[in-house]
Coordinates of C-alpha atoms in Angstrom, one line a residue:
X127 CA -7.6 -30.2 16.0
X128 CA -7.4 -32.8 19.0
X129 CA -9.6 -32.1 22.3
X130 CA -6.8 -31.7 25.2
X131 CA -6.3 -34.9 27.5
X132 CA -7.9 -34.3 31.1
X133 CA -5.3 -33.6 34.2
X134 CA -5.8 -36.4 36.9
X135 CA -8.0 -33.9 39.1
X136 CA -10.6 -33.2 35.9
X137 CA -10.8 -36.8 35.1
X138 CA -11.8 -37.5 39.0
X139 CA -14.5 -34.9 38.8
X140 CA -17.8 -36.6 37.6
X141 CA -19.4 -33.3 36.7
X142 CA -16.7 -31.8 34.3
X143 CA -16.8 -35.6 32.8
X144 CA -20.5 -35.4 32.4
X145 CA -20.3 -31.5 30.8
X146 CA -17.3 -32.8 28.5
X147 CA -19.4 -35.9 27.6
X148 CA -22.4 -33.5 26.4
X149 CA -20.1 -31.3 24.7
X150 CA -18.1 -33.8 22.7
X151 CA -22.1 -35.2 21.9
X152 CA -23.2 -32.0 20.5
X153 CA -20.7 -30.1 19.0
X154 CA -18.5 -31.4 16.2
X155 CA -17.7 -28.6 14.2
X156 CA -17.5 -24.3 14.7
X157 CA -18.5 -22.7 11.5
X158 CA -15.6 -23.2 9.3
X159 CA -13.0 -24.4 11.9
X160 CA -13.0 -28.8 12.1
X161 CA -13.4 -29.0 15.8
X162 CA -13.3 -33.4 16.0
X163 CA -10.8 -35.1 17.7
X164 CA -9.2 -38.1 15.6
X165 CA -7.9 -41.5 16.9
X166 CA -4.1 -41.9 16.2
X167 CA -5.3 -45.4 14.1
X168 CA -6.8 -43.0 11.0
X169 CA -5.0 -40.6 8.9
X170 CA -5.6 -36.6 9.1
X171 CA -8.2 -35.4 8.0
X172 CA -7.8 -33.7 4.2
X173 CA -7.0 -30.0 4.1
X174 CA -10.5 -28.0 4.2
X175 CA -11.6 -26.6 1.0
X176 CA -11.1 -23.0 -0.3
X177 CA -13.0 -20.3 2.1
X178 CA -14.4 -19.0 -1.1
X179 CA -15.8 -22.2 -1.6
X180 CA -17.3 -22.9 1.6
X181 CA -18.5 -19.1 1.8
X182 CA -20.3 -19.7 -1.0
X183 CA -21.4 -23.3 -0.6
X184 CA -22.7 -22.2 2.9
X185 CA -25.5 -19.9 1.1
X186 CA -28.7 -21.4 1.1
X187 CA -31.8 -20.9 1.9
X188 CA -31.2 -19.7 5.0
X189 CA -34.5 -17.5 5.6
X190 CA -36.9 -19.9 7.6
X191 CA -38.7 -22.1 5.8
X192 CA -37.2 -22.9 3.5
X193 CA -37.5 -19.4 1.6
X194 CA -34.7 -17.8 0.0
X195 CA -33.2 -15.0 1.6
X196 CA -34.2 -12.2 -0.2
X197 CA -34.6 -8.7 1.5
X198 CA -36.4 -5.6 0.1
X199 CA -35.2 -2.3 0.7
X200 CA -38.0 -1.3 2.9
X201 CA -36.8 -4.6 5.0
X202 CA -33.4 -3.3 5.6
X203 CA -33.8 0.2 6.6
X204 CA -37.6 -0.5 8.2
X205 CA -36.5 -3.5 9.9
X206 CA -32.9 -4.5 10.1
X207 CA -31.7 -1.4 10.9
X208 CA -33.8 -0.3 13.5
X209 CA -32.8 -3.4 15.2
X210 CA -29.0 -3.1 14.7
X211 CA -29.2 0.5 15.8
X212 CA -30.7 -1.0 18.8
X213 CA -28.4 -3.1 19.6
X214 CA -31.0 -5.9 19.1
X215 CA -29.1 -8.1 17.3
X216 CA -30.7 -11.6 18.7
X217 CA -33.9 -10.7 16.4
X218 CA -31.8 -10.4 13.4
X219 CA -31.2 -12.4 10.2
X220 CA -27.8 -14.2 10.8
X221 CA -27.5 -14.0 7.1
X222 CA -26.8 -10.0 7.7
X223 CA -22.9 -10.3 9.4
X224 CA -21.0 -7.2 10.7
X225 CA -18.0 -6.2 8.9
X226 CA -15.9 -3.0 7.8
X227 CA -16.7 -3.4 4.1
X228 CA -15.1 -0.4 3.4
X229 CA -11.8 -2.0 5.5
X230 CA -11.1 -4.8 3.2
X231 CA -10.9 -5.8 -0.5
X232 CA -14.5 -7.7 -1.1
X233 CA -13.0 -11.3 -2.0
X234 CA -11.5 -11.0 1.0
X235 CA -14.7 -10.7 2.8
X236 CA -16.4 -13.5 0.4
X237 CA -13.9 -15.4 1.9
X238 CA -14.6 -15.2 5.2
X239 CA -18.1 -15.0 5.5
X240 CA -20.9 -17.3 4.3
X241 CA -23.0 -15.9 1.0
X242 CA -26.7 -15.3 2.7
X243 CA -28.1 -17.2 -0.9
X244 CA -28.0 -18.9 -3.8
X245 CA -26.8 -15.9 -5.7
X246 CA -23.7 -15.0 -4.2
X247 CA -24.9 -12.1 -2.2
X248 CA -23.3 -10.9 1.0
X249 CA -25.2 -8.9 3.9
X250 CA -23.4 -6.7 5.9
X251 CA -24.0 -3.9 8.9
X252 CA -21.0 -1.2 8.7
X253 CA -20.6 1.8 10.8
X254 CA -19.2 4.6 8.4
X255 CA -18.3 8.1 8.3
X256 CA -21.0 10.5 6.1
X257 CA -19.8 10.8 2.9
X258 CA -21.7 12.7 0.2
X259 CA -19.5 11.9 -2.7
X260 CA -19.0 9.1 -5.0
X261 CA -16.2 7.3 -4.3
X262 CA -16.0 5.1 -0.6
X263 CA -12.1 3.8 -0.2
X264 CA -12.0 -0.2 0.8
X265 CA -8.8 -2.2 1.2
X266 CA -6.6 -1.5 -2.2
X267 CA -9.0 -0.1 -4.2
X268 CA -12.6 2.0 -3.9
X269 CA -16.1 1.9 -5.0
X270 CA -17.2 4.4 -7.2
X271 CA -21.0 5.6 -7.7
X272 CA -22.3 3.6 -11.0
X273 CA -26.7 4.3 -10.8
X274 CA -27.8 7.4 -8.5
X275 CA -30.0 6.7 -5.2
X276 CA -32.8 5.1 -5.8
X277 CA -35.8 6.0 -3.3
X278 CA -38.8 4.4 -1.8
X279 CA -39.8 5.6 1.0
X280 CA -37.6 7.0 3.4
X281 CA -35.0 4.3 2.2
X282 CA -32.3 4.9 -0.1
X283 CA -30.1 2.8 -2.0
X284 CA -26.6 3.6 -3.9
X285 CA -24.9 1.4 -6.5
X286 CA -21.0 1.0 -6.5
X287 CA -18.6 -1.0 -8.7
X288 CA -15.3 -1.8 -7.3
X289 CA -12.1 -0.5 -8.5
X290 CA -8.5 -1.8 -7.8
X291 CA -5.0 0.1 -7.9
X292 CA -3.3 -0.7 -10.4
X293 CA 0.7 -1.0 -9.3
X294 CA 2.2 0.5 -12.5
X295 CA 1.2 4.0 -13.4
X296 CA -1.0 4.5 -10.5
X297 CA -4.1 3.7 -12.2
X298 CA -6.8 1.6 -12.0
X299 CA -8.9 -1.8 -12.7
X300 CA -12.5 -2.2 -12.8
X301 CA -13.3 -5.3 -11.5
X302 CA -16.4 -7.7 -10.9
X303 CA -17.2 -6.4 -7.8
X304 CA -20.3 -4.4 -7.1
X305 CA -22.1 -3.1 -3.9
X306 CA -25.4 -1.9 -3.4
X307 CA -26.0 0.7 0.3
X308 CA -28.5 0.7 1.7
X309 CA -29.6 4.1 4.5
X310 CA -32.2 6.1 5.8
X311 CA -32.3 9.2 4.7
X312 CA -34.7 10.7 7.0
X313 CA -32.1 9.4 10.1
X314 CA -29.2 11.0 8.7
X315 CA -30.9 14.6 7.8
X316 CA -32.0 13.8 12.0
X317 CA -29.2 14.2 14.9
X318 CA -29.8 10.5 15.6
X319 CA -26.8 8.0 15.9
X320 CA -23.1 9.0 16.4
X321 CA -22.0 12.5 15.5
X322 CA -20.4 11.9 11.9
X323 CA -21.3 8.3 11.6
X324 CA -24.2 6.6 9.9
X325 CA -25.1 2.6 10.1
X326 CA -26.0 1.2 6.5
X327 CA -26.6 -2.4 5.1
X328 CA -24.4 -3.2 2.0
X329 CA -24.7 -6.2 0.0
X330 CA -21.7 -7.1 -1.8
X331 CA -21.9 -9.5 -5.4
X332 CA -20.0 -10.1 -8.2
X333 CA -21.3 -9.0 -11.5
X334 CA -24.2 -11.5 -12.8
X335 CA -22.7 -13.6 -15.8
X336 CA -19.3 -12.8 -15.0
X337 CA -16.3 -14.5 -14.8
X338 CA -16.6 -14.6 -11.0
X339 CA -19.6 -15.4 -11.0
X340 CA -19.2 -18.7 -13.4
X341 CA -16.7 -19.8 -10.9
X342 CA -18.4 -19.4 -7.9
X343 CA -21.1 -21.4 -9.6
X344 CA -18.6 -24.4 -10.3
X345 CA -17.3 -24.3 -6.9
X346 CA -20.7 -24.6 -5.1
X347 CA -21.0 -27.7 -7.6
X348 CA -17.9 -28.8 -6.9
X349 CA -17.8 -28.8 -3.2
X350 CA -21.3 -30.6 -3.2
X351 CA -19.9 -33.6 -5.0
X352 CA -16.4 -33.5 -3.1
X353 CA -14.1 -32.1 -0.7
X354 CA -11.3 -29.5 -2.6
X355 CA -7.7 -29.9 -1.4
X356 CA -7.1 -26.4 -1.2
X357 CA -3.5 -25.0 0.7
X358 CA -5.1 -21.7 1.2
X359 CA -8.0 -22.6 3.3
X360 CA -7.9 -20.7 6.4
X361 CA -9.7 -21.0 10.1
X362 CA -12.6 -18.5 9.4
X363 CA -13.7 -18.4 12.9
X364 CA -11.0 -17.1 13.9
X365 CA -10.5 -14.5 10.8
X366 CA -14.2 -13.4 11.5
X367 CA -13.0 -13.0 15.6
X368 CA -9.9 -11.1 14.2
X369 CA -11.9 -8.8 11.9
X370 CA -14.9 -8.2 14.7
X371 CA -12.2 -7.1 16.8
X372 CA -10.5 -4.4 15.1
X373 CA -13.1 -1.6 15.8
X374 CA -13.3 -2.5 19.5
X375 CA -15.8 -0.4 21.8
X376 CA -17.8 1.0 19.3
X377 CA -21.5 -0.7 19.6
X378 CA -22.7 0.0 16.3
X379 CA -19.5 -1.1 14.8
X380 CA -19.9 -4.4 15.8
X381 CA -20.3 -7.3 18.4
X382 CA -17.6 -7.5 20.5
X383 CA -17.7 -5.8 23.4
X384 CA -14.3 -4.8 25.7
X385 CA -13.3 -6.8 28.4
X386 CA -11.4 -5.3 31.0
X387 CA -12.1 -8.8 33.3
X388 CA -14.5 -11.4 32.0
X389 CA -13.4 -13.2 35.1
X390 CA -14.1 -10.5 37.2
X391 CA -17.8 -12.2 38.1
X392 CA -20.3 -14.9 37.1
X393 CA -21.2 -15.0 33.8
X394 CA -24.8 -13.9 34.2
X395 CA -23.7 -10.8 35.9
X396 CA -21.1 -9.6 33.0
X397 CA -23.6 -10.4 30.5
X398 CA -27.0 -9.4 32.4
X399 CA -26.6 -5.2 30.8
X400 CA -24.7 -5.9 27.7
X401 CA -26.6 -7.1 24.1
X402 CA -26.1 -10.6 23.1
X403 CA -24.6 -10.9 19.8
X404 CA -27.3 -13.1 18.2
X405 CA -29.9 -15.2 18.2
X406 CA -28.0 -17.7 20.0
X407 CA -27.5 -15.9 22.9
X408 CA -24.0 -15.9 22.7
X409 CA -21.7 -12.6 24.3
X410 CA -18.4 -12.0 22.7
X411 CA -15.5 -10.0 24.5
X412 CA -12.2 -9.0 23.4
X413 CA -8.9 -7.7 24.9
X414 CA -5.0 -7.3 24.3
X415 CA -3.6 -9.6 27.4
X416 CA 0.0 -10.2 28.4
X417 CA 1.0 -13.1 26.5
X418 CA 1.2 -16.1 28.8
X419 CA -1.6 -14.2 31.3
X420 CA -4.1 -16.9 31.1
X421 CA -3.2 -18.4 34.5
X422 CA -0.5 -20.9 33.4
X423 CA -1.3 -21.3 29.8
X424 CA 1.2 -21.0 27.1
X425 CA 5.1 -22.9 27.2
X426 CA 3.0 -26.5 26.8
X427 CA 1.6 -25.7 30.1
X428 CA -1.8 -27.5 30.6
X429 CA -4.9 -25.1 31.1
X430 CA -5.9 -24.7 35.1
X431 CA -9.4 -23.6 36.3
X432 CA -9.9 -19.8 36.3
X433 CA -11.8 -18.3 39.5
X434 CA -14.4 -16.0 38.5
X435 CA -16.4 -14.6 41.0
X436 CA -18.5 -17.3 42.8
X437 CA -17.3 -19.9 40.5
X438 CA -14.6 -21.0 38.2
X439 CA -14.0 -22.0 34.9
X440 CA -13.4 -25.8 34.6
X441 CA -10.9 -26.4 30.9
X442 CA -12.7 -29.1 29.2
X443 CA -11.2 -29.2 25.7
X444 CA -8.5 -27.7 23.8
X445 CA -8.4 -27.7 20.3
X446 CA -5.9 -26.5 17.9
X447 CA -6.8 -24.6 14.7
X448 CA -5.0 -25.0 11.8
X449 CA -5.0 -24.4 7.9
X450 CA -4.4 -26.5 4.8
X451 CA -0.6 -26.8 5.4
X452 CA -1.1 -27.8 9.2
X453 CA 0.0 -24.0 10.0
X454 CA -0.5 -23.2 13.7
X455 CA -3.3 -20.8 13.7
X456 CA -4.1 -20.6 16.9
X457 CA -6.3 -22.4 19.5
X458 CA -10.0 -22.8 21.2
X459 CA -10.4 -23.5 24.7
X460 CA -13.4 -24.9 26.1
X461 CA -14.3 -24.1 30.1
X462 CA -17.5 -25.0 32.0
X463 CA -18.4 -22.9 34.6
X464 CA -18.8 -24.7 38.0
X465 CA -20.7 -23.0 40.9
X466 CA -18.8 -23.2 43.8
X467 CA -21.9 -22.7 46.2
X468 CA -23.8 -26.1 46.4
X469 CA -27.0 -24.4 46.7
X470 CA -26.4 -21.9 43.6
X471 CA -25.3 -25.3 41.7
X472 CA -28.8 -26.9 42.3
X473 CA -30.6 -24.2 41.9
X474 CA -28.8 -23.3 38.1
X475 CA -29.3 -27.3 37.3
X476 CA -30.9 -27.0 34.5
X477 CA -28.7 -24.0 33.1
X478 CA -25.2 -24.1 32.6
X479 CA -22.5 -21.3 31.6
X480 CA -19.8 -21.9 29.0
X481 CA -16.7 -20.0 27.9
X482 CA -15.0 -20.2 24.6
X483 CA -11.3 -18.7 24.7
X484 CA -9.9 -18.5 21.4
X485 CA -6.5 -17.6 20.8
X486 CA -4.0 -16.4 17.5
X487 CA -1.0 -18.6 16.7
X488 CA 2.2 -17.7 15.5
X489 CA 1.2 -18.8 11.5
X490 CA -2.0 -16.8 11.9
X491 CA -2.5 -15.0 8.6
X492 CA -1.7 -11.0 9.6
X493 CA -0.3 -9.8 6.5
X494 CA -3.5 -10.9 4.7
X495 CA -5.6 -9.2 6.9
X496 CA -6.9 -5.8 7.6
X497 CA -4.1 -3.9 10.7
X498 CA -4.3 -5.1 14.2
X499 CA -5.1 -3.1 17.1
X500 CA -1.6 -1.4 18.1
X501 CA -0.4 -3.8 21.1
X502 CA 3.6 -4.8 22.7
X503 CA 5.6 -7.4 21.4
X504 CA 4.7 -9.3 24.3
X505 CA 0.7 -8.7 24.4
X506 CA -1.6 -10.5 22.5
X507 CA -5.5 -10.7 20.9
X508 CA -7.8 -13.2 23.0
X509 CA -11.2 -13.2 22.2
X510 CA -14.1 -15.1 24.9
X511 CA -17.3 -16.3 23.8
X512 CA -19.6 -16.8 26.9
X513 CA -23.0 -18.3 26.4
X514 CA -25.5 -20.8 28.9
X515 CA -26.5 -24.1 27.8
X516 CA -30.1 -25.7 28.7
X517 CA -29.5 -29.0 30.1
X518 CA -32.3 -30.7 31.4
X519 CA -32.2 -32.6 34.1
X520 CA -29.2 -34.5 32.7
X521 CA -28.0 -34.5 36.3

């Protein structure tokens, strides 16, 4: 992925040198997507390893500490929950992601999304319809009730093992899947939440001693000692962006919010009544844009500034996402907000706003993935990551 050469009128400009100069000083990679430029003297970089790999290799600790992350039953629906349901996500574990488990097949989600330990566990908050019986359809296959609900408390807690079709006969394949969900059973027999709907945890593993689990053990150990050369790698940001944004406008479903104009006004306005989507203070928006829209963007055309309200976004850097086989995924541009007013601009020195704009390429794995949002075949999927930046007094 190589960051975009400056026009003529960027280069001039000592503050969108001096913001490009802090970026390229902290930021070298995004999750799971290689963000570094390269000098035309070395060779590529090698392909990334599997995302089943990295999801698992990226389980750690993770809890503070040092500690293992490790949540009792009481902490999910006493704590976690409470929290999600209010929209509080900056004071929850990053280890606990938002996903439609019950949208996907769970590898695929294993894929995508780092483990929250060292024992292949996955964390999720999904916003589901109530459903009293045994089964919960996910992707090509369902979990089925294995151990009744387990109480303590006001919590409750159902096992599931996960079942695939099977294409001849119309059967089906236990596999090493299981799932553990995790409610509040004194909040659904209550009129709280969304008529119909119920936010639970699930935590998604394979079966201890498995076959799965063997080889997820060899990959961790694998990828510590060495980089895997693995075709199939794909740019999980941008997967996890994709996913997010298939249940669009629903809070509790998960952390993008709509954007009818993110350019409409200053950043701190847009964000100032809407929750942030961590801990990192970071807002996410989402819409379906004509494609092209982006104010002379697309065709090869270099990004311009984009006016919003007082201000405008300066482009920075561009960088191009790609998978193991140099597919064109898609791409991540990187503006700095500039205050027009030369007042507003000393008196926000030591904060700065930021906009991500990530975009889905032509190679960008659809057929792999969960349906899109119905859009024209000339609309497309951009998502916008805004967050502010401490700088000191760098200036």
């Amino acid at each position: 992925m190589r960051p975009m050469r400056p026009r003529a009128s960027q280069a001039a400009a000592p503050e969108t040198a001096a913001a490009a100069e802090s970026l390229r000083e902290e930021e070298t990679e995004d999750g799971w997507v290689f963000l570094a430029g390269r000098s035309r003297a070395t060779r590529p970089p090698p392909p990334p390893p599997s995302p089943m790999a990295r999801a698992v290799a990226s389980g750690g600790s993770g809890g503070g500490g040092g500690q293992p992350f490790d949540p009792t039953a009481e902490d999910i629906v006493n704590r976690y929950l409470p929290l999600r349901r209010a929209l509080r996500c900056d004071a929850l574990p990053r280890q606990v992601h938002d996903a439609d488990v019950y949208g996907a097949h769970p590898a695929l989600l294993a894929s995508v999304y780092p483990a929250a330990n060292e024992r292949f566990e996955w964390f999720f908050f999904v916003c589901r319809r109530r459903c009293p019986g045994g089964r919960r359809r996910a992707g090509p296959g369902d979990y089925r009730l294995s151990q009744e609900a387990k109480h303590r408390g006001n919590a409750f807690c159902h096992s599931f093992r996960y079942y695939e079709y099977e294409d001849a006969g119309g059967g089906f394949r236990e596999t090493e899947w299981r799932m553990v969900e995790y409610g509040d059973r004194g909040r659904d027999a209550g009129a709280g939440g969304s008529e119909g709907f119920e936010l639970v945890v699930c935590k998604v593993y394979p079966a201890r001693g498995g076959a799965l689990h063997e080889r997820l053990g060899a990959d961790r150990a694998v990828l510590a000692t060495r980089h895997r050369a693995d075709e199939d790698a794909k740019p999980q940001v941008l997967v996890q962006l994709y996913l997010a944004s298939l249940r669009l406008g629903n809070p509790l479903a998960c952390r993008v919010h709509r954007a009818d104009d993110v350019f409409d006004a200053h950043p701190a306005v847009i964000t100032a009544a809407l929750p942030a989507a961590n801990d990192r203070c970071e807002w996410f928006f989402a819409a379906v844009r004509p494609r092209g829209h982006a104010q002379g963007h697309g065709d090869g055309a270099p990004p311009r500034p984009r006016k919003a309200g007082p201000g405008a976004y300066v482009p920075v850097r561009e960088c191009r996402v790609v998978d193991g086989r140099r597919g064109d995924m898609g791409c991540r541009l990187v503006f700095w907000y500039r205050e027009d007013d030369e007042e507003a601009r000393r008196a926000s020195r030591r904060t700065e706003w930021w906009m991500d704009e990530y975009r889905f390429g032509p190679d960008f794995p659809y057929g792999e993935l969960p349906a899109p949002m119905a859009r024209g075949e000339d609309e497309e999927l951009v998502v916008y990551k805004v967050y502010p930046r401490l700088v000191g007094n760098r200036r």
